[in-house]
């Protein structure tokens, strides 16, 4: 939310707040005042949706981390990137829910409750750090698959895990720096004394309100530009690599069809799963972030055209609130995508769940000194070995690995 302009109309009403030590925010016009108020029903709906997202987002990301830790075959370069993303998503979900709870459990829109705990920078830097790290991680995952598909020999020879580690460290550093630039847009807390309209509806509303805004005009512009430019660069880069990957996989299957007169079932499945996982993962990410970025771009255009900040705020306050729900959803939904689009991830999750169930069963059986047959006869490792047994060259081995 940006710092609002205010006027000093209705001097007789303002005189009633003569003891206020902060600038006046004139909201005597009910149409303006209602924008700064939070509808109780809307706030409850949004909080309910966010807690539902939290209920499957936290366990889902924790299950993914446990899967990578427990299943050795899942410890590859791609999952190193996704592990980094899962850690940040968990942090974002766990901390942001408190910010949202403080904000929506209010009769008016104000940042005062949050800033009393963590300040303006603390309230906004974590979401933007998560945003930039998510953008970089999605791009790194796509780049990893792009190299694996389009440059397979060089990819196999490369030290992919070591390279992935350095790229992850670099992405964290870059995300911190970019979030620091964005902080220029929110680092200044402006306290205002709100002059509400007369009437029972407004009688018990707090007088003191506060909003986090830009430290300067340049800080406002830099914050918006960085956010928008990074998003669209990543969008174009990912779209280009998605297209190249899908075309290359399709050409590979077509080539095998010409050579063998029949498309190998495994090659077709690999092409479909890689395409489906990449397209779904990237599309969901960019769709969830898109509304927020478009609002930021529109705010920037309005500001450059001379539109007052409070006018822009009133115009976008509801869409901005909804866009935050999509951002929150984006941090929770990735493990669901992995399971829906890839049999390898589904099998790995089954391996973890089955292992936990088996451990409990063995402890129970041990008490009565009896032996329980293995509940997971088809383990993830056996599944991988069975698939690899059908592959008789390095290219096919690489394709099997790319199914993840």
Short mmCIF file of C-alpha atoms in Angstrom, two decimals:
data_model
loop_
_atom_site.label_atom_id
_atom_site.label_comp_id
_atom_site.label_asym_id
_atom_site.label_seq_id
_atom_site.Cartn_x
_atom_site.Cartn_y
_atom_site.Cartn_z
CA UNK A 1 0.00 0.00 0.00
CA UNK A 2 1.39 3.41 -0.93
CA UNK A 3 1.41 6.62 1.12
CA UNK A 4 -1.85 8.50 0.60
CA UNK A 5 -2.26 12.19 -0.07
CA UNK A 6 -4.57 14.05 2.25
CA UNK A 7 -6.37 17.38 2.31
CA UNK A 8 -7.52 19.74 5.03
CA UNK A 9 -11.13 20.26 4.01
CA UNK A 10 -13.92 20.48 6.56
CA UNK A 11 -11.92 22.58 9.04
CA UNK A 12 -14.64 22.49 11.68
CA UNK A 13 -14.44 18.72 11.88
CA UNK A 14 -10.66 18.74 11.85
CA UNK A 15 -10.57 21.08 14.82
CA UNK A 16 -11.91 18.19 16.89
CA UNK A 17 -8.62 16.42 16.31
CA UNK A 18 -6.42 19.39 17.11
CA UNK A 19 -4.33 17.33 19.53
CA UNK A 20 -3.23 14.92 16.78
CA UNK A 21 0.52 15.26 16.22
CA UNK A 22 0.51 13.63 12.77
CA UNK A 23 -0.77 14.89 9.40
CA UNK A 24 -4.48 14.62 8.78
CA UNK A 25 -6.08 12.09 6.43
CA UNK A 26 -9.43 13.55 5.44
CA UNK A 27 -11.93 10.71 4.99
CA UNK A 28 -15.13 12.67 5.63
CA UNK A 29 -16.35 11.55 2.21
CA UNK A 30 -17.98 8.18 2.91
CA UNK A 31 -17.03 6.77 -0.50
CA UNK A 32 -13.37 7.37 0.37
CA UNK A 33 -13.72 6.22 3.96
CA UNK A 34 -15.25 2.89 2.96
CA UNK A 35 -12.17 2.04 0.87
CA UNK A 36 -10.00 2.27 4.00
CA UNK A 37 -12.32 0.03 5.97
CA UNK A 38 -12.11 -3.76 5.94
CA UNK A 39 -15.32 -5.62 5.26
CA UNK A 40 -15.62 -8.20 8.05
CA UNK A 41 -17.17 -10.87 5.81
CA UNK A 42 -14.53 -10.41 3.11
CA UNK A 43 -11.73 -10.55 5.67
CA UNK A 44 -13.09 -13.79 7.14
CA UNK A 45 -13.39 -15.40 3.71
CA UNK A 46 -9.83 -14.44 2.76
CA UNK A 47 -8.39 -15.64 6.07
CA UNK A 48 -10.33 -18.91 5.79
CA UNK A 49 -8.98 -19.50 2.28
CA UNK A 50 -5.45 -18.73 3.44
CA UNK A 51 -5.65 -21.12 6.38
CA UNK A 52 -6.94 -23.84 4.04
CA UNK A 53 -3.97 -23.19 1.75
CA UNK A 54 -1.68 -23.30 4.78
CA UNK A 55 -3.22 -26.62 5.87
CA UNK A 56 -2.02 -28.44 2.75
CA UNK A 57 0.93 -26.20 1.85
CA UNK A 58 3.02 -26.79 4.96
CA UNK A 59 2.56 -30.61 5.08
CA UNK A 60 3.07 -30.82 1.31
CA UNK A 61 6.39 -28.96 1.34
CA UNK A 62 7.56 -30.86 4.41
CA UNK A 63 6.67 -34.16 2.73
CA UNK A 64 8.70 -33.12 -0.32
CA UNK A 65 11.74 -32.34 1.85
CA UNK A 66 11.34 -35.67 3.64
CA UNK A 67 11.08 -37.46 0.30
CA UNK A 68 14.35 -35.96 -0.96
CA UNK A 69 16.03 -36.81 2.36
CA UNK A 70 14.74 -40.40 2.54
CA UNK A 71 14.84 -41.50 -1.12
CA UNK A 72 18.40 -41.49 -2.40
CA UNK A 73 17.39 -41.67 -6.06
CA UNK A 74 15.69 -38.27 -5.72
CA UNK A 75 18.88 -36.44 -4.76
CA UNK A 76 19.62 -34.92 -8.14
CA UNK A 77 20.35 -31.41 -9.36
CA UNK A 78 16.75 -30.60 -10.23
CA UNK A 79 15.51 -31.57 -6.78
CA UNK A 80 18.27 -29.49 -5.19
CA UNK A 81 16.65 -26.44 -6.77
CA UNK A 82 13.19 -27.58 -5.71
CA UNK A 83 14.41 -28.26 -2.17
CA UNK A 84 15.66 -24.68 -1.94
CA UNK A 85 12.26 -23.49 -3.16
CA UNK A 86 10.41 -25.72 -0.67
CA UNK A 87 12.42 -24.32 2.26
CA UNK A 88 11.61 -20.75 1.24
CA UNK A 89 7.95 -21.58 0.61
CA UNK A 90 7.68 -23.13 4.07
CA UNK A 91 9.20 -20.03 5.62
CA UNK A 92 6.92 -17.74 3.63
CA UNK A 93 3.76 -19.69 4.50
CA UNK A 94 4.63 -19.95 8.18
CA UNK A 95 5.53 -16.28 8.69
CA UNK A 96 3.23 -14.52 6.23
CA UNK A 97 0.10 -16.02 7.73
CA UNK A 98 0.77 -13.96 10.88
CA UNK A 99 1.10 -10.77 8.83
CA UNK A 100 -2.14 -11.52 7.02
CA UNK A 101 -3.86 -12.41 10.29
CA UNK A 102 -2.84 -9.10 11.88
CA UNK A 103 -3.87 -7.14 8.79
CA UNK A 104 -7.29 -8.75 8.21
CA UNK A 105 -8.24 -8.86 11.90
CA UNK A 106 -8.79 -5.15 11.82
CA UNK A 107 -11.66 -2.79 11.20
CA UNK A 108 -9.55 -0.64 8.87
CA UNK A 109 -6.67 -1.12 6.46
CA UNK A 110 -3.47 -0.20 8.27
CA UNK A 111 0.08 -1.49 8.65
CA UNK A 112 0.53 -0.30 12.23
CA UNK A 113 0.01 -3.66 13.93
CA UNK A 114 2.56 -5.38 11.72
CA UNK A 115 5.11 -2.59 11.84
CA UNK A 116 4.98 -2.54 15.64
CA UNK A 117 6.40 -6.08 15.53
CA UNK A 118 8.79 -6.17 12.57
CA UNK A 119 8.80 -2.70 11.00
CA UNK A 120 8.05 -1.84 7.38
CA UNK A 121 11.15 -3.50 5.95
CA UNK A 122 10.58 -6.65 7.97
CA UNK A 123 6.96 -6.85 6.84
CA UNK A 124 7.69 -6.61 3.12
CA UNK A 125 11.21 -7.91 2.51
CA UNK A 126 10.39 -11.59 3.16
CA UNK A 127 7.54 -11.80 0.61
CA UNK A 128 9.68 -10.10 -2.01
CA UNK A 129 12.72 -12.24 -1.19
CA UNK A 130 10.48 -15.28 -1.69
CA UNK A 131 9.15 -13.81 -4.93
CA UNK A 132 12.58 -13.24 -6.47
CA UNK A 133 13.94 -16.58 -5.23
CA UNK A 134 10.90 -18.34 -6.71
CA UNK A 135 11.45 -16.63 -10.06
CA UNK A 136 15.12 -17.63 -10.12
CA UNK A 137 14.40 -21.21 -8.98
CA UNK A 138 11.74 -21.77 -11.64
CA UNK A 139 14.19 -20.47 -14.23
CA UNK A 140 17.02 -22.67 -12.91
CA UNK A 141 14.81 -25.77 -13.03
CA UNK A 142 13.86 -24.98 -16.62
CA UNK A 143 17.50 -24.31 -17.52
CA UNK A 144 18.55 -27.63 -15.95
CA UNK A 145 15.99 -29.54 -18.03
CA UNK A 146 16.87 -27.50 -21.11
CA UNK A 147 20.54 -28.51 -20.82
CA UNK A 148 19.61 -32.14 -20.10
CA UNK A 149 17.41 -32.37 -23.20
CA UNK A 150 19.13 -30.10 -25.70
CA UNK A 151 22.77 -30.61 -24.61
CA UNK A 152 22.71 -34.16 -23.19
CA UNK A 153 26.39 -35.07 -23.60
CA UNK A 154 27.66 -31.90 -21.95
CA UNK A 155 25.00 -32.25 -19.26
CA UNK A 156 26.07 -35.82 -18.40
CA UNK A 157 29.75 -34.84 -18.23
CA UNK A 158 29.11 -31.77 -16.07
CA UNK A 159 29.21 -31.72 -12.28
CA UNK A 160 25.53 -30.96 -12.04
CA UNK A 161 25.11 -31.17 -8.26
CA UNK A 162 28.12 -28.97 -7.56
CA UNK A 163 26.99 -26.48 -10.18
CA UNK A 164 23.46 -26.57 -8.77
CA UNK A 165 24.77 -25.77 -5.28
CA UNK A 166 26.62 -22.69 -6.50
CA UNK A 167 23.64 -21.55 -8.56
CA UNK A 168 21.36 -21.93 -5.54
CA UNK A 169 23.72 -19.86 -3.38
CA UNK A 170 23.89 -17.26 -6.14
CA UNK A 171 20.10 -17.15 -6.47
CA UNK A 172 19.72 -16.53 -2.73
CA UNK A 173 22.23 -13.67 -2.85
CA UNK A 174 20.56 -12.10 -5.89
CA UNK A 175 17.12 -12.47 -4.28
CA UNK A 176 18.32 -10.64 -1.16
CA UNK A 177 19.79 -7.81 -3.25
CA UNK A 178 16.65 -7.42 -5.38
CA UNK A 179 14.42 -7.53 -2.30
CA UNK A 180 16.62 -4.78 -0.84
CA UNK A 181 15.88 -2.60 -3.86
CA UNK A 182 12.16 -3.28 -3.49
CA UNK A 183 12.41 -2.25 0.17
CA UNK A 184 12.94 1.33 -1.04
CA UNK A 185 9.26 1.25 -1.98
CA UNK A 186 8.07 0.29 1.51
CA UNK A 187 10.73 1.40 4.00
CA UNK A 188 9.05 4.60 5.25
CA UNK A 189 6.21 4.41 7.76
CA UNK A 190 3.79 7.34 7.49
CA UNK A 191 1.44 7.85 10.44
CA UNK A 192 -1.75 9.77 9.81
CA UNK A 193 -4.71 10.88 11.87
CA UNK A 194 -7.85 9.77 10.08
CA UNK A 195 -10.83 12.10 10.07
CA UNK A 196 -13.81 9.78 9.64
CA UNK A 197 -17.34 10.76 8.57
CA UNK A 198 -20.01 11.32 11.16
CA UNK A 199 -22.35 8.44 11.90
CA UNK A 200 -22.60 5.34 14.06
CA UNK A 201 -20.73 3.22 11.51
CA UNK A 202 -17.54 5.23 11.99
CA UNK A 203 -17.73 6.09 15.71
CA UNK A 204 -15.39 3.42 17.10
CA UNK A 205 -12.80 3.44 14.33
CA UNK A 206 -9.21 4.20 15.39
CA UNK A 207 -7.93 7.67 14.68
CA UNK A 208 -4.27 6.76 14.17
CA UNK A 209 -3.44 4.82 10.99
CA UNK A 210 -0.12 4.02 9.37
CA UNK A 211 1.07 2.91 5.96
CA UNK A 212 4.42 1.74 4.62
CA UNK A 213 5.46 3.75 1.58
CA UNK A 214 8.41 4.75 -0.54
CA UNK A 215 11.39 6.63 0.89
CA UNK A 216 11.32 8.88 -2.18
CA UNK A 217 9.86 9.22 -5.66
CA UNK A 218 12.92 7.44 -7.07
CA UNK A 219 12.51 4.62 -4.56
CA UNK A 220 8.91 4.13 -5.66
CA UNK A 221 9.85 3.95 -9.35
CA UNK A 222 12.85 1.66 -8.74
CA UNK A 223 10.74 -0.73 -6.68
CA UNK A 224 8.05 -1.08 -9.34
CA UNK A 225 10.52 -1.32 -12.23
CA UNK A 226 12.64 -4.04 -10.59
CA UNK A 227 9.58 -6.14 -9.75
CA UNK A 228 8.08 -5.90 -13.25
CA UNK A 229 11.27 -6.23 -15.30
CA UNK A 230 12.53 -9.32 -13.44
CA UNK A 231 9.17 -11.03 -13.90
CA UNK A 232 8.92 -10.43 -17.65
CA UNK A 233 12.55 -11.37 -18.32
CA UNK A 234 11.96 -14.68 -16.53
CA UNK A 235 8.65 -15.19 -18.34
CA UNK A 236 10.24 -14.76 -21.79
CA UNK A 237 13.28 -16.90 -20.92
CA UNK A 238 11.17 -19.74 -19.55
CA UNK A 239 8.74 -19.64 -22.47
CA UNK A 240 11.66 -19.88 -24.90
CA UNK A 241 13.20 -22.86 -23.08
CA UNK A 242 9.83 -24.62 -22.70
CA UNK A 243 9.29 -24.35 -26.43
CA UNK A 244 12.76 -25.67 -27.26
CA UNK A 245 12.41 -28.61 -24.86
CA UNK A 246 9.03 -29.66 -26.24
CA UNK A 247 10.21 -29.33 -29.86
CA UNK A 248 13.39 -31.31 -29.16
CA UNK A 249 11.55 -34.13 -27.38
CA UNK A 250 8.97 -34.33 -30.16
CA UNK A 251 11.70 -34.42 -32.81
CA UNK A 252 13.51 -37.19 -30.92
CA UNK A 253 10.39 -39.36 -30.81
CA UNK A 254 9.68 -38.65 -34.49
CA UNK A 255 13.24 -39.66 -35.37
CA UNK A 256 12.87 -42.94 -33.51
CA UNK A 257 9.57 -43.53 -35.27
CA UNK A 258 11.29 -43.20 -38.65
CA UNK A 259 14.17 -45.43 -37.63
CA UNK A 260 12.19 -48.16 -35.87
CA UNK A 261 8.79 -47.76 -37.56
CA UNK A 262 7.25 -47.59 -34.09
CA UNK A 263 7.44 -45.07 -31.27
CA UNK A 264 8.91 -46.67 -28.12
CA UNK A 265 6.37 -46.52 -25.32
CA UNK A 266 9.00 -45.34 -22.84
CA UNK A 267 10.14 -42.49 -25.09
CA UNK A 268 6.57 -41.31 -25.56
CA UNK A 269 5.90 -41.41 -21.83
CA UNK A 270 9.08 -39.48 -21.09
CA UNK A 271 8.21 -36.81 -23.65
CA UNK A 272 4.71 -36.42 -22.27
CA UNK A 273 5.73 -36.36 -18.60
CA UNK A 274 8.58 -33.88 -19.07
CA UNK A 275 6.37 -31.61 -21.15
CA UNK A 276 3.45 -31.87 -18.73
CA UNK A 277 5.56 -31.24 -15.61
CA UNK A 278 7.42 -28.28 -17.08
CA UNK A 279 4.38 -26.61 -18.59
CA UNK A 280 2.24 -27.09 -15.48
CA UNK A 281 4.96 -26.01 -13.02
CA UNK A 282 5.88 -22.89 -14.97
CA UNK A 283 2.36 -21.93 -16.01
CA UNK A 284 0.97 -22.14 -12.47
CA UNK A 285 3.85 -20.06 -11.14
CA UNK A 286 3.53 -17.27 -13.68
CA UNK A 287 -0.28 -17.23 -13.50
CA UNK A 288 -0.19 -16.90 -9.71
CA UNK A 289 2.31 -14.04 -9.86
CA UNK A 290 0.83 -12.31 -12.92
CA UNK A 291 -2.05 -10.36 -11.25
CA UNK A 292 0.26 -8.85 -8.63
CA UNK A 293 2.85 -7.83 -11.24
CA UNK A 294 0.22 -6.28 -13.53
CA UNK A 295 -1.14 -4.23 -10.61
CA UNK A 296 2.40 -3.06 -9.85
CA UNK A 297 2.92 -2.09 -13.50
CA UNK A 298 -0.39 -0.21 -13.60
CA UNK A 299 0.46 1.62 -10.38
CA UNK A 300 3.76 2.69 -11.91
CA UNK A 301 2.05 3.97 -15.07
CA UNK A 302 -0.51 5.86 -12.99
CA UNK A 303 2.24 7.46 -10.93
CA UNK A 304 4.22 8.52 -14.02
CA UNK A 305 1.02 10.02 -15.47
CA UNK A 306 0.53 12.07 -12.30
CA UNK A 307 -2.35 10.15 -10.75
CA UNK A 308 -2.46 10.76 -6.96
CA UNK A 309 -1.36 7.76 -4.92
CA UNK A 310 -4.56 7.63 -2.92
CA UNK A 311 -6.61 7.49 -6.13
CA UNK A 312 -4.54 4.56 -7.42
CA UNK A 313 -4.86 2.86 -4.06
CA UNK A 314 -8.65 3.13 -4.04
CA UNK A 315 -8.77 1.76 -7.59
CA UNK A 316 -6.67 -1.35 -6.92
CA UNK A 317 -7.26 -2.17 -3.27
CA UNK A 318 -9.57 -5.15 -3.90
CA UNK A 319 -7.61 -6.67 -6.84
CA UNK A 320 -4.42 -6.26 -4.79
CA UNK A 321 -5.95 -8.17 -1.88
CA UNK A 322 -7.02 -11.02 -4.17
CA UNK A 323 -3.58 -11.14 -5.82
CA UNK A 324 -2.02 -11.81 -2.41
CA UNK A 325 -4.16 -14.94 -2.11
CA UNK A 326 -2.73 -16.25 -5.40
CA UNK A 327 0.82 -15.54 -4.21
CA UNK A 328 0.10 -17.44 -1.01
CA UNK A 329 -1.34 -20.33 -3.05
CA UNK A 330 1.74 -20.46 -5.25
CA UNK A 331 3.94 -21.30 -2.25
CA UNK A 332 1.72 -24.25 -1.33
CA UNK A 333 0.81 -25.89 -4.60
CA UNK A 334 4.16 -27.09 -6.01
CA UNK A 335 4.19 -30.53 -4.28
CA UNK A 336 0.69 -31.13 -5.64
CA UNK A 337 1.93 -30.38 -9.17
CA UNK A 338 4.86 -32.80 -8.81
CA UNK A 339 2.53 -35.64 -7.82
CA UNK A 340 -0.10 -34.93 -10.45
CA UNK A 341 2.31 -34.69 -13.38
CA UNK A 342 5.10 -37.21 -12.66
CA UNK A 343 4.90 -40.91 -11.81
CA UNK A 344 8.45 -40.74 -10.42
CA UNK A 345 7.40 -38.24 -7.75
CA UNK A 346 4.27 -40.23 -6.98
CA UNK A 347 6.34 -43.38 -6.52
CA UNK A 348 8.84 -41.54 -4.33
CA UNK A 349 6.08 -40.16 -2.11
CA UNK A 350 4.64 -43.68 -1.82
CA UNK A 351 8.09 -44.92 -0.84
CA UNK A 352 8.28 -42.41 2.00
CA UNK A 353 4.72 -43.00 3.21
CA UNK A 354 5.14 -46.75 2.92
CA UNK A 355 8.41 -46.58 4.84
CA UNK A 356 6.76 -44.73 7.72
CA UNK A 357 3.87 -47.20 7.79
CA UNK A 358 6.28 -50.12 7.64
CA UNK A 359 8.34 -48.77 10.54
CA UNK A 360 5.24 -48.44 12.69
CA UNK A 361 4.08 -51.92 11.74
CA UNK A 362 7.46 -53.45 12.57
CA UNK A 363 7.46 -51.80 15.98
CA UNK A 364 4.00 -53.16 16.64
CA UNK A 365 4.88 -56.66 15.45
CA UNK A 366 8.09 -56.66 17.42
CA UNK A 367 6.12 -56.50 20.62
CA UNK A 368 4.47 -59.82 19.86
CA UNK A 369 7.69 -61.33 18.41
CA UNK A 370 6.22 -62.00 15.00
CA UNK A 371 7.44 -61.08 11.55
CA UNK A 372 5.39 -58.89 9.24
CA UNK A 373 6.01 -59.21 5.48
CA UNK A 374 7.30 -56.11 3.76
CA UNK A 375 4.38 -53.81 2.96
CA UNK A 376 6.30 -52.12 0.19
CA UNK A 377 7.25 -54.94 -2.13
CA UNK A 378 7.70 -52.60 -5.06
CA UNK A 379 10.09 -50.05 -3.61
CA UNK A 380 11.11 -46.90 -5.41
CA UNK A 381 14.60 -48.26 -6.04
CA UNK A 382 13.20 -51.44 -7.62
CA UNK A 383 10.92 -49.30 -9.73
CA UNK A 384 13.88 -47.29 -11.01
CA UNK A 385 15.98 -50.41 -11.68
CA UNK A 386 13.14 -52.02 -13.60
CA UNK A 387 12.84 -48.99 -15.82
CA UNK A 388 16.58 -48.69 -16.35
CA UNK A 389 16.76 -52.37 -17.29
CA UNK A 390 14.97 -51.55 -20.53
CA UNK A 391 17.51 -48.90 -21.49
CA UNK A 392 20.55 -50.01 -23.46
CA UNK A 393 22.36 -46.74 -24.19
CA UNK A 394 23.30 -43.46 -22.51
CA UNK A 395 20.68 -41.43 -24.30
CA UNK A 396 17.87 -43.60 -23.04
CA UNK A 397 19.36 -43.48 -19.53
CA UNK A 398 19.31 -39.70 -19.70
CA UNK A 399 15.70 -39.68 -20.90
CA UNK A 400 14.65 -41.84 -17.96
CA UNK A 401 16.33 -39.45 -15.57
CA UNK A 402 14.57 -36.52 -17.25
CA UNK A 403 11.18 -37.94 -16.32
CA UNK A 404 11.71 -36.28 -12.97
#
